[in-house]
Amino acid sequence: MKALVCKAFGPPESLVLEELDDPVPGKDEVLVDIHAAGINFPDILVFAGKYQVRTEPPFIPGYEASGVVTELGDGVQRLAVGDKVIVMPMTGFVRNGTPRSGGFAEKMAVSERHAFPLPEGMTFEQGAGFPLTFCTSYHALKDVANIQKGESLLVLGAAGGVGTTAVEIGKAMGARVIAAASTDEKLEFAKSVGADETINYSHVPIKEAIRALTNGKGADVVYDPVGGDLAEQALRGTAWQGRYLVVGFAAGNIPKFPANLALLKEASIKGVFSGQWAVLNPEKHIQNIREMTGLLAEGKIQSRITATYALEDYVQAYSDVAGRRITGKTVFRIR
């Protein structure tokens, strides 16, 4: 099979596309022919060995994919050959010297616990772009922030892959969504997926803009996958007992907050680590997926794929992601 392999930490250019032996499913595993795999900003940190969970090379990257089950290992009970599935593989496993387990390959052996049915009417590309971003945002807003109907939600980086899902899910949960991004074009995209108000933080100070849009109250919840220079201003723009969600650092810099900002507002700075939470709370994670599948069926959220790349074009794909030239979600077409 063809696979994209991280053999040593470095930039995306250091990845190697090569032929490997087909994996064989072990106990409780299924073999999946991969049709599409999701592209995410954190992948770049994984390649460089800078992600919060460090995966030692060699490994096949790719935290989300979709395809068709072609073989069952011993003990598999829930899935059958021919099932269309979305998979959330756990990278970092090496069996018999062969890197395995990630979604950037033509075939993958994965635990059936990490696979669930592709929702009716969803394409493989849409399925591959669903798990990481939607699960992150749903967990953040439901489990971490406990956002309530009528509360205000500020989403930074609102036109990106994870930001877009926060806008959609926040709107589905009944929040008043304020989308913040760096260009008017990105803000138009955020409005098209449900944002009520917008802030172009290239033109106006974000703290003042938040205050103006909330009649001086501030945002009840801030969803921040960007970090960098915007973070402190966004925290200053929170409401009394506001919740500031630390989702990621697409800007590259990890912010350092003055602790008195949290004290003065009884504000909470809450981390969001959806992957680890899912490992520790598998039943709640599955329940969240069921609830999101229901929202998909009702048309309240939608897996929006705005660009696709061949696996051979991985350098260009990550150049576009790193340069923040992407709106919405992008995936690799594997077959």
PDB file of C-alpha atoms in Angstrom, residues 130-147 153 155-156 160-170 173 221 223-225 245 247 272-274 288 292 301:
ATOM      1  CA  PHE A 130     -15.868  15.330  10.429  1.00  0.00           C
ATOM      2  CA  PRO A 131     -14.306  13.702  13.527  1.00  0.00           C
ATOM      3  CA  LEU A 132     -11.483  15.919  14.750  1.00  0.00           C
ATOM      4  CA  THR A 133     -12.934  19.376  14.212  1.00  0.00           C
ATOM      5  CA  PHE A 134     -16.541  18.589  15.120  1.00  0.00           C
ATOM      6  CA  CYS A 135     -15.642  16.423  18.119  1.00  0.00           C
ATOM      7  CA  THR A 136     -13.304  19.142  19.408  1.00  0.00           C
ATOM      8  CA  SER A 137     -15.896  21.899  19.112  1.00  0.00           C
ATOM      9  CA  TYR A 138     -18.783  19.839  20.445  1.00  0.00           C
ATOM     10  CA  HIS A 139     -16.795  18.704  23.479  1.00  0.00           C
ATOM     11  CA  ALA A 140     -15.524  22.253  24.054  1.00  0.00           C
ATOM     12  CA  LEU A 141     -18.926  23.913  23.965  1.00  0.00           C
ATOM     13  CA  LYS A 142     -20.983  21.177  25.618  1.00  0.00           C
ATOM     14  CA  ASP A 143     -18.692  19.516  28.158  1.00  0.00           C
ATOM     15  CA  VAL A 144     -16.106  22.208  28.931  1.00  0.00           C
ATOM     16  CA  ALA A 145     -18.000  25.501  28.561  1.00  0.00           C
ATOM     17  CA  ASN A 146     -21.522  24.174  29.211  1.00  0.00           C
ATOM     18  CA  ILE A 147     -22.772  26.906  26.905  1.00  0.00           C
ATOM     19  CA  LEU A 153     -19.979  32.957  21.885  1.00  0.00           C
ATOM     20  CA  VAL A 155     -15.062  32.327  17.902  1.00  0.00           C
ATOM     21  CA  LEU A 156     -11.530  33.336  16.903  1.00  0.00           C
ATOM     22  CA  GLY A 160     -10.787  27.811   9.732  1.00  0.00           C
ATOM     23  CA  GLY A 161     -11.529  24.110   9.960  1.00  0.00           C
ATOM     24  CA  VAL A 162     -12.164  23.972  13.701  1.00  0.00           C
ATOM     25  CA  GLY A 163     -13.483  27.525  13.953  1.00  0.00           C
ATOM     26  CA  THR A 164     -16.162  26.858  11.354  1.00  0.00           C
ATOM     27  CA  THR A 165     -17.473  23.916  13.372  1.00  0.00           C
ATOM     28  CA  ALA A 166     -17.562  26.039  16.537  1.00  0.00           C
ATOM     29  CA  VAL A 167     -19.714  28.596  14.712  1.00  0.00           C
ATOM     30  CA  GLU A 168     -22.111  25.896  13.482  1.00  0.00           C
ATOM     31  CA  ILE A 169     -22.334  23.989  16.755  1.00  0.00           C
ATOM     32  CA  GLY A 170     -22.656  27.142  18.831  1.00  0.00           C
ATOM     33  CA  MET A 173     -26.925  25.057  20.667  1.00  0.00           C
ATOM     34  CA  VAL A 221     -17.675  32.084  26.031  1.00  0.00           C
ATOM     35  CA  TYR A 223     -13.408  29.777  21.674  1.00  0.00           C
ATOM     36  CA  ASP A 224      -9.743  30.313  20.777  1.00  0.00           C
ATOM     37  CA  PRO A 225      -7.845  27.979  18.416  1.00  0.00           C
ATOM     38  CA  LEU A 245     -11.482  28.050  25.961  1.00  0.00           C
ATOM     39  CA  VAL A 247      -8.226  25.152  21.902  1.00  0.00           C
ATOM     40  CA  VAL A 272      -9.768  21.723  25.582  1.00  0.00           C
ATOM     41  CA  PHE A 273      -8.039  18.406  24.792  1.00  0.00           C
ATOM     42  CA  SER A 274     -10.727  16.436  23.013  1.00  0.00           C
ATOM     43  CA  ASN A 288     -21.463  13.103  21.630  1.00  0.00           C
ATOM     44  CA  MET A 292     -23.835  15.256  16.364  1.00  0.00           C
ATOM     45  CA  ILE A 301     -24.593  21.226  11.102  1.00  0.00           C
TER      46      ILE A 301
END
